[in-house]
Short mmCIF file of C-alpha atoms in Angstrom, two decimals:
data_model
loop_
_atom_site.label_atom_id
_atom_site.label_comp_id
_atom_site.label_asym_id
_atom_site.label_seq_id
_atom_site.Cartn_x
_atom_site.Cartn_y
_atom_site.Cartn_z
CA MET E 3 0.14 -0.09 0.06
CA GLU E 4 1.53 3.43 -1.06
CA LEU E 5 1.23 5.66 2.07
CA ILE E 6 1.67 9.53 1.50
CA LYS E 7 2.50 12.17 4.33
CA ILE E 8 0.80 15.34 3.90
CA ASN E 9 1.87 17.82 6.75
CA ASP E 10 1.79 15.57 9.72
CA LYS E 11 -1.00 13.36 8.55
CA THR E 12 -0.67 10.02 6.87
CA PHE E 13 -3.09 9.18 4.00
CA GLU E 14 -3.65 5.70 1.94
CA PRO E 15 -4.98 5.09 -1.50
CA TYR E 16 -8.73 5.06 -1.51
CA VAL E 17 -10.05 5.63 -5.04
CA SER E 18 -7.90 5.07 -8.07
CA ALA E 19 -7.85 7.34 -10.97
CA GLU E 20 -9.38 4.71 -13.27
CA GLU E 21 -12.43 4.38 -10.93
CA LEU E 22 -12.52 8.10 -10.65
CA ASN E 23 -12.67 8.38 -14.41
CA GLN E 24 -15.48 5.54 -14.70
CA ILE E 25 -17.52 7.56 -12.15
CA ALA E 26 -17.35 10.79 -14.02
CA GLU E 27 -18.49 8.84 -17.19
CA ARG E 28 -21.23 7.17 -15.50
CA MET E 29 -22.54 10.65 -14.03
CA ALA E 30 -22.24 12.24 -17.24
CA SER E 31 -24.25 9.43 -18.93
CA GLU E 32 -26.96 9.95 -16.06
CA VAL E 33 -27.48 13.52 -16.46
CA TYR E 34 -27.30 13.25 -20.35
CA GLN E 35 -30.26 10.70 -20.05
CA ASP E 36 -32.29 13.35 -18.14
CA LEU E 37 -31.33 16.45 -20.05
CA GLN E 38 -30.26 15.44 -23.65
CA GLU E 39 -33.02 17.51 -25.10
CA SER E 40 -31.83 20.47 -23.34
CA ARG E 41 -28.63 22.49 -23.16
CA PRO E 42 -28.05 22.35 -19.70
CA ILE E 43 -25.39 24.82 -17.64
CA PHE E 44 -23.16 23.29 -15.27
CA ILE E 45 -22.09 25.16 -12.23
CA ALA E 46 -18.72 23.99 -10.92
CA VAL E 47 -18.01 24.68 -7.04
CA LEU E 48 -14.37 25.49 -6.71
CA ASN E 49 -12.04 24.98 -5.74
CA GLY E 50 -12.41 21.22 -5.06
CA SER E 51 -14.51 19.96 -8.19
CA PHE E 52 -12.29 21.25 -11.03
CA MET E 53 -10.79 18.01 -11.89
CA PHE E 54 -14.05 16.24 -11.60
CA ALA E 55 -16.03 18.99 -13.59
CA ALA E 56 -13.13 18.54 -16.53
CA ASP E 57 -13.45 14.80 -16.69
CA PHE E 58 -17.29 15.02 -16.27
CA LEU E 59 -17.59 17.38 -19.11
CA ARG E 60 -15.14 15.44 -21.50
CA HIS E 61 -17.68 12.52 -21.08
CA TYR E 62 -20.82 14.54 -21.75
CA LYS E 63 -22.16 14.03 -24.89
CA GLY E 64 -24.64 16.76 -25.50
CA GLU E 65 -24.24 20.52 -25.91
CA CYS E 66 -23.74 22.53 -22.60
CA GLU E 67 -21.94 25.32 -20.75
CA ILE E 68 -20.20 25.72 -17.67
CA SER E 69 -19.67 28.45 -14.81
CA PHE E 70 -18.30 28.61 -11.65
CA VAL E 71 -18.86 29.68 -8.01
CA LYS E 72 -16.23 29.57 -5.47
CA MET E 73 -16.73 28.64 -1.65
CA ALA E 74 -15.13 27.45 1.28
CA SER E 75 -16.08 25.52 4.64
CA TYR E 76 -13.08 23.59 5.34
CA GLN E 77 -10.06 24.40 7.63
CA GLY E 78 -7.48 21.65 8.07
CA THR E 79 -9.29 18.27 8.20
CA GLN E 80 -12.45 19.36 9.56
CA SER E 81 -15.54 21.50 8.22
CA THR E 82 -15.99 24.67 10.02
CA GLY E 83 -19.50 24.83 9.68
CA LYS E 84 -19.42 28.35 7.99
CA VAL E 85 -19.63 28.75 4.32
CA HIS E 86 -18.13 31.80 3.10
CA GLN E 87 -19.12 32.68 -0.55
CA LEU E 88 -16.10 34.19 -2.26
CA ILE E 89 -17.19 34.32 -6.01
CA GLY E 90 -20.83 34.57 -6.85
CA LEU E 91 -22.64 33.63 -10.20
CA SER E 92 -21.98 35.67 -13.12
CA THR E 93 -23.72 33.76 -15.93
CA PRO E 94 -27.44 34.48 -16.62
CA VAL E 95 -29.35 31.20 -15.51
CA GLU E 96 -32.95 32.26 -15.80
CA GLY E 97 -35.05 29.49 -17.81
CA ARG E 98 -32.02 27.06 -18.16
CA ASP E 99 -31.51 23.60 -16.78
CA VAL E 100 -28.91 24.10 -14.14
CA VAL E 101 -26.60 21.21 -12.68
CA ILE E 102 -24.32 21.90 -9.94
CA LEU E 103 -21.22 19.93 -10.00
CA GLU E 104 -19.80 19.44 -6.48
CA ASP E 105 -16.77 17.58 -5.43
CA ILE E 106 -17.91 16.31 -2.04
CA ILE E 107 -21.08 16.83 0.23
CA ASP E 108 -20.83 16.10 3.88
CA THR E 109 -22.62 18.10 6.43
CA GLY E 110 -24.43 19.79 3.62
CA ASN E 111 -23.65 23.27 4.76
CA THR E 112 -22.29 24.49 1.24
CA LEU E 113 -25.18 22.58 -0.31
CA GLU E 114 -27.48 24.82 1.64
CA GLU E 115 -25.85 28.05 0.53
CA ILE E 116 -26.00 26.81 -2.91
CA TYR E 117 -29.77 26.43 -3.14
CA ARG E 118 -30.04 29.64 -1.24
CA LEU E 119 -28.12 31.17 -4.11
CA PHE E 120 -30.33 29.64 -6.88
CA GLU E 121 -33.66 30.13 -5.06
CA ASN E 122 -34.61 33.49 -6.80
CA GLN E 123 -32.91 32.63 -10.05
CA LYS E 124 -36.19 31.38 -11.99
CA VAL E 125 -34.18 28.58 -13.21
CA LYS E 126 -36.12 25.80 -15.62
CA SER E 127 -34.89 22.89 -13.50
CA PHE E 128 -32.16 22.68 -10.76
CA ARG E 129 -30.10 19.39 -10.09
CA ILE E 130 -27.11 18.59 -7.83
CA ALA E 131 -24.40 16.16 -8.82
CA THR E 132 -21.60 15.31 -6.41
CA LEU E 133 -18.71 13.11 -6.94
CA PHE E 134 -18.48 11.93 -3.28
CA PHE E 135 -21.21 11.85 -0.56
CA LYS E 136 -20.99 11.39 3.24
CA PRO E 137 -24.39 9.97 4.28
CA ASP E 138 -23.08 9.62 8.02
CA ALA E 139 -22.24 13.29 8.21
CA TYR E 140 -25.10 14.83 6.17
CA LYS E 141 -27.24 16.99 8.46
CA LYS E 142 -29.89 18.56 5.90
CA ASP E 143 -33.18 17.69 4.22
CA LEU E 144 -31.97 19.04 0.73
CA LYS E 145 -32.22 16.99 -2.55
CA ILE E 146 -29.25 15.34 -4.18
CA ASP E 147 -30.01 14.15 -7.70
CA TYR E 148 -26.74 12.45 -8.70
CA VAL E 149 -24.12 10.84 -6.35
CA GLY E 150 -20.77 9.39 -7.76
CA LYS E 151 -19.71 7.56 -4.64
CA PRO E 152 -21.18 7.17 -1.09
CA ILE E 153 -18.23 7.07 1.35
CA PRO E 154 -17.61 6.82 5.25
CA ASN E 155 -17.24 10.04 7.38
CA ARG E 156 -13.28 9.98 6.51
CA PHE E 157 -11.16 12.99 5.48
CA ILE E 158 -9.86 12.42 1.78
CA VAL E 159 -7.55 14.31 -0.38
CA GLY E 160 -6.65 14.44 -3.99
CA TYR E 161 -8.20 14.81 -7.38
CA GLY E 162 -9.27 18.45 -6.62
CA LEU E 163 -9.70 17.82 -2.75
CA ASP E 164 -7.21 19.47 -0.59
CA PHE E 165 -5.75 19.43 2.88
CA ASP E 166 -4.87 23.08 3.86
CA GLU E 167 -4.70 23.78 -0.13
CA ILE E 168 -2.40 21.04 -0.58
CA ALA E 169 -2.70 17.78 -2.58
CA ARG E 170 -5.28 18.94 -5.06
CA ASN E 171 -3.05 17.74 -7.94
CA LEU E 172 -3.19 14.05 -6.91
CA PRO E 173 -4.48 12.19 -9.66
CA GLN E 174 -6.31 9.67 -7.22
CA VAL E 175 -8.03 10.08 -3.99
CA TYR E 176 -6.52 9.19 -0.81
CA GLN E 177 -8.23 8.82 2.87
CA LEU E 178 -6.76 9.80 6.32
CA ASN E 179 -4.99 6.78 7.81
CA THR E 180 -5.48 6.57 11.36
CA SER E 181 -4.56 2.72 11.50
CA LEU E 182 -0.81 3.47 12.16
CA THR E 183 -1.54 5.92 15.04
CA MET E 184 -4.90 5.27 16.33
CA THR E 185 -5.25 3.56 19.90
CA ASN E 186 -8.98 2.51 20.83
CA LEU E 187 -9.44 1.84 24.51
CA VAL E 188 -11.93 0.60 26.91
CA LEU E 189 -12.04 1.56 30.55
CA PHE E 190 -13.93 -0.64 32.77
CA GLY E 191 -14.11 -1.50 36.57
CA LYS E 192 -16.37 -1.45 39.54
CA PRO E 193 -18.35 1.39 40.82
CA GLY E 194 -16.02 3.67 42.87
CA ALA E 195 -12.75 2.35 40.80
CA GLY E 196 -12.22 5.87 39.62
CA LYS E 197 -12.87 5.54 35.72
CA GLY E 198 -14.04 8.95 35.35
CA THR E 199 -10.93 10.45 37.20
CA GLN E 200 -8.59 8.48 35.18
CA ALA E 201 -10.33 9.06 31.87
CA ALA E 202 -10.06 12.86 32.45
CA PHE E 203 -6.00 12.37 32.29
CA LEU E 204 -5.69 9.65 29.62
CA LYS E 205 -7.77 11.22 27.20
CA ASP E 206 -5.71 14.41 27.28
CA LYS E 207 -2.55 12.65 27.50
CA TYR E 208 -3.02 10.46 24.46
CA ASN E 209 -5.23 12.70 22.71
CA LEU E 210 -8.29 10.39 22.78
CA VAL E 211 -11.69 11.11 22.40
CA HIS E 212 -13.58 10.33 25.46
CA ILE E 213 -16.91 8.58 25.03
CA SER E 214 -18.98 8.10 28.19
CA THR E 215 -22.18 6.68 27.26
CA GLY E 216 -23.64 8.07 30.49
CA ASP E 217 -22.66 11.59 29.28
CA LEU E 218 -24.07 11.02 26.01
CA LEU E 219 -27.25 9.75 27.29
CA ARG E 220 -27.72 12.88 29.40
CA ALA E 221 -26.77 15.07 26.33
CA GLU E 222 -29.26 13.69 24.16
CA LYS E 223 -31.89 14.01 26.61
CA GLU E 224 -31.03 17.54 27.42
CA LYS E 225 -31.23 18.31 23.78
CA GLY E 226 -34.59 16.85 23.31
CA THR E 227 -33.41 14.80 20.29
CA GLU E 228 -35.42 11.74 19.32
CA LEU E 229 -32.67 9.39 20.67
CA GLY E 230 -32.87 11.45 24.11
CA LYS E 231 -36.71 11.31 24.30
CA ILE E 232 -36.79 7.54 23.83
CA ALA E 233 -33.97 7.10 26.44
CA GLU E 234 -35.85 9.54 28.89
CA SER E 235 -38.98 7.54 28.58
CA TYR E 236 -37.09 4.44 29.98
CA SER E 237 -35.49 6.67 32.78
CA LYS E 238 -38.81 7.81 33.90
CA ARG E 239 -39.92 4.13 34.41
CA GLY E 240 -36.60 3.38 36.20
CA MET E 241 -35.08 1.56 33.59
CA LEU E 242 -31.93 1.59 31.56
CA ALA E 243 -31.92 2.50 27.88
CA PRO E 244 -32.10 -0.39 25.83
CA ASP E 245 -28.70 -1.49 24.03
CA GLU E 246 -30.14 -0.38 20.40
CA ILE E 247 -30.70 3.16 21.71
CA THR E 248 -27.19 3.34 23.73
CA ILE E 249 -25.46 1.94 20.56
CA LYS E 250 -26.99 4.21 18.13
CA ILE E 251 -25.92 7.28 20.26
CA LEU E 252 -22.43 5.90 20.51
CA GLU E 253 -22.22 5.17 17.04
CA LYS E 254 -23.17 8.94 16.26
CA GLU E 255 -20.61 10.22 18.45
CA VAL E 256 -17.92 7.98 16.83
CA GLU E 257 -18.93 9.19 13.30
CA SER E 258 -18.88 12.76 14.26
CA HIS E 259 -14.90 12.44 15.07
CA PRO E 260 -13.66 11.41 11.68
CA GLU E 261 -10.34 12.86 12.50
CA ALA E 262 -9.86 11.44 15.93
CA GLU E 263 -6.51 9.55 16.75
CA GLY E 264 -8.40 7.17 19.04
CA PHE E 265 -11.31 6.73 21.61
CA LEU E 266 -11.49 5.94 24.99
CA PHE E 267 -14.88 4.08 25.75
CA ASP E 268 -16.04 4.67 29.49
CA GLY E 269 -19.20 2.91 30.30
CA PHE E 270 -19.59 0.80 27.41
CA PRO E 271 -19.59 -2.03 26.98
CA ARG E 272 -21.42 -3.21 29.97
CA THR E 273 -22.33 -6.55 28.45
CA LEU E 274 -21.18 -9.40 26.33
CA ALA E 275 -23.77 -8.34 23.83
CA GLN E 276 -22.67 -4.88 23.97
CA ALA E 277 -18.93 -5.63 23.31
CA GLU E 278 -19.64 -7.96 20.05
CA VAL E 279 -21.90 -5.07 18.70
CA LEU E 280 -19.05 -2.61 19.28
CA ASP E 281 -16.62 -5.02 17.67
CA ALA E 282 -18.87 -5.23 14.53
CA PHE E 283 -19.38 -1.69 14.43
CA LEU E 284 -15.75 -0.67 14.64
CA GLU E 285 -14.76 -3.45 12.20
CA SER E 286 -17.28 -1.78 9.75
CA LYS E 287 -15.51 1.54 9.98
CA GLY E 288 -11.95 -0.34 9.51
CA MET E 289 -11.21 0.06 13.30
CA ARG E 290 -10.88 -2.04 16.40
CA ILE E 291 -10.27 -2.14 20.25
CA HIS E 292 -6.71 -2.29 20.79
CA GLY E 293 -7.02 -2.87 24.67
CA THR E 294 -9.20 -3.11 27.62
CA LEU E 295 -8.03 -1.44 30.99
CA GLY E 296 -9.79 -3.17 34.04
CA LEU E 297 -9.26 -1.20 37.15
CA GLU E 298 -9.52 -3.90 39.68
CA ALA E 299 -10.14 -3.14 43.37
CA ASP E 300 -11.51 -4.98 46.54
CA GLU E 301 -15.01 -4.17 46.96
CA GLU E 302 -14.55 -3.64 50.75
CA ALA E 303 -11.80 -1.04 49.98
CA LEU E 304 -14.16 0.89 47.42
CA ILE E 305 -17.26 0.94 49.68
CA PRO E 306 -15.66 3.72 52.04
CA ARG E 307 -14.37 5.51 49.08
CA ILE E 308 -17.92 5.73 47.42
CA ILE E 309 -19.35 6.73 50.81
CA GLU E 310 -16.98 9.56 51.05
CA ARG E 311 -17.51 10.71 47.26
CA GLY E 312 -21.33 10.77 47.97
CA LYS E 313 -20.89 13.14 50.80
CA VAL E 314 -19.33 15.39 48.56
CA SER E 315 -21.61 15.05 45.48
CA GLY E 316 -24.73 14.53 47.66
CA ARG E 317 -25.74 11.55 45.59
CA ALA E 318 -28.03 9.43 47.93
CA ASP E 319 -27.05 6.18 46.47
CA ASP E 320 -23.48 6.77 47.09
CA GLN E 321 -24.05 6.90 50.79
CA ASP E 322 -26.11 3.77 51.04
CA GLU E 323 -24.00 0.71 51.54
CA GLU E 324 -26.83 -1.96 50.63
CA LYS E 325 -27.55 -0.16 47.44
CA ILE E 326 -23.54 0.12 46.56
CA ARG E 327 -23.45 -3.46 47.19
CA LYS E 328 -26.26 -4.17 44.93
CA ARG E 329 -24.16 -2.17 42.13
CA PHE E 330 -21.28 -4.49 42.76
CA SER E 331 -23.43 -7.64 42.16
CA GLU E 332 -24.85 -6.13 39.03
CA TYR E 333 -21.29 -5.40 37.77
CA ASN E 334 -20.17 -8.94 38.71
CA GLU E 335 -23.04 -10.53 36.95
CA LYS E 336 -23.26 -8.34 33.73
CA THR E 337 -19.80 -6.92 33.16
CA ALA E 338 -17.34 -9.36 34.70
CA PRO E 339 -17.90 -11.79 31.90
CA LEU E 340 -16.37 -9.27 29.41
CA ILE E 341 -13.11 -10.26 30.99
CA ALA E 342 -12.92 -13.59 29.45
CA PHE E 343 -14.14 -12.04 26.41
CA TYR E 344 -11.10 -9.60 25.86
CA GLN E 345 -8.75 -12.21 27.46
CA ALA E 346 -9.76 -14.57 24.46
CA GLN E 347 -8.73 -11.78 22.18
CA GLY E 348 -5.53 -10.97 24.26
CA LYS E 349 -6.69 -7.46 24.77
CA TYR E 350 -7.60 -7.59 28.70
CA HIS E 351 -5.13 -5.63 30.99
CA PRO E 352 -5.84 -5.85 34.75
CA ILE E 353 -4.91 -2.66 36.47
CA ASN E 354 -4.54 -2.29 40.17
CA GLY E 355 -6.94 0.30 41.08
CA ILE E 356 -5.92 0.85 44.69
CA GLY E 357 -3.42 3.74 45.48
CA THR E 358 -3.22 7.32 44.82
CA ILE E 359 -4.71 9.09 41.73
CA GLU E 360 -1.06 9.48 40.64
CA GLU E 361 0.08 6.03 41.07
CA ILE E 362 -3.13 4.53 39.31
CA THR E 363 -2.49 7.13 36.42
CA THR E 364 1.12 5.67 35.94
CA ARG E 365 0.00 2.04 36.07
CA LEU E 366 -2.50 2.83 33.30
CA SER E 367 0.00 4.86 31.33
CA GLU E 368 2.59 2.10 31.33
CA THR E 369 0.04 -0.32 30.04
CA ILE E 370 -1.23 2.03 27.20
CA ASP E 371 2.20 2.51 26.14
CA LYS E 372 2.91 -1.19 25.94
CA ILE E 373 -0.14 -1.48 23.94
CA LYS E 374 0.61 1.38 21.48
CA ALA E 375 4.16 -0.24 20.84
CA GLU E 376 2.67 -3.60 20.01
#
């Protein structure tokens, strides 16, 4: 595999020049079938679409015109979420069949601005043709008429697409390769073992995206999303959100960080079924769990720690020893079997969870460094 380095990032081949040409030819044929009785005007969105537009026009069999608009919504490897129109439309389009040629549609912010630009142009027909489309990232309810290739929410460069204005001239498309540097970890342990405290240190030290399913569920509820409303309905009945809801929220969070150098999963998986689903989901994204860190501590040593924590937080269930022991029992019943699951994969790493915060952080760091070196 031919890896290339652009700035400080590594990219791997994704779509060959031959496949790109085939896509452009197919899309040109599809548009021609719809507009062969017309003389459409193609509007190419610069800078990213110039190579795609050139190949598309070479394959288009009918009469046509082309014009250009220039917009920008990217900085580095992430969309800024703000579209800046730099050069507006100068060619009259009233009464014309208009086809927008885009290089890539992800969040849909640029597409929204394009629709706004043409809403009062009195065109005969209006169509969108995009070389690449990221369905996982798309947030708008706007029609896309022609799609060259749906792709995962990963950053790509080449064939007109850039990374801080570099790599547009590459004849094929490369995708950001995180497999060489990515480290995905699961952190689990009994209540009071200090997962939250340690996660805060580890995410910063190793530049990981911390995913706490508890925090995600609370955020979804507060935002009043559809998933949040469903989770809230279970909470009101004193029940945990079902796996399918928790997993959808987790998948949504992972997909929102295509540039991540790794994930630290905290509070998930809790059961064997969840672990299997997580493995399958990560595999579908070309990812995997590299190691699981189990903070191990004697229950009798954890009870005083939890009670002291409860005095500070005011949480009643942290001050009731009977309830604490019930939580231990639930953990032992549902979560402890994960140890055997990850041991079978050679990924389980027990960590002594008794000691000062600094001592436990040192033990975790030493283990993570070994995982990263493997």
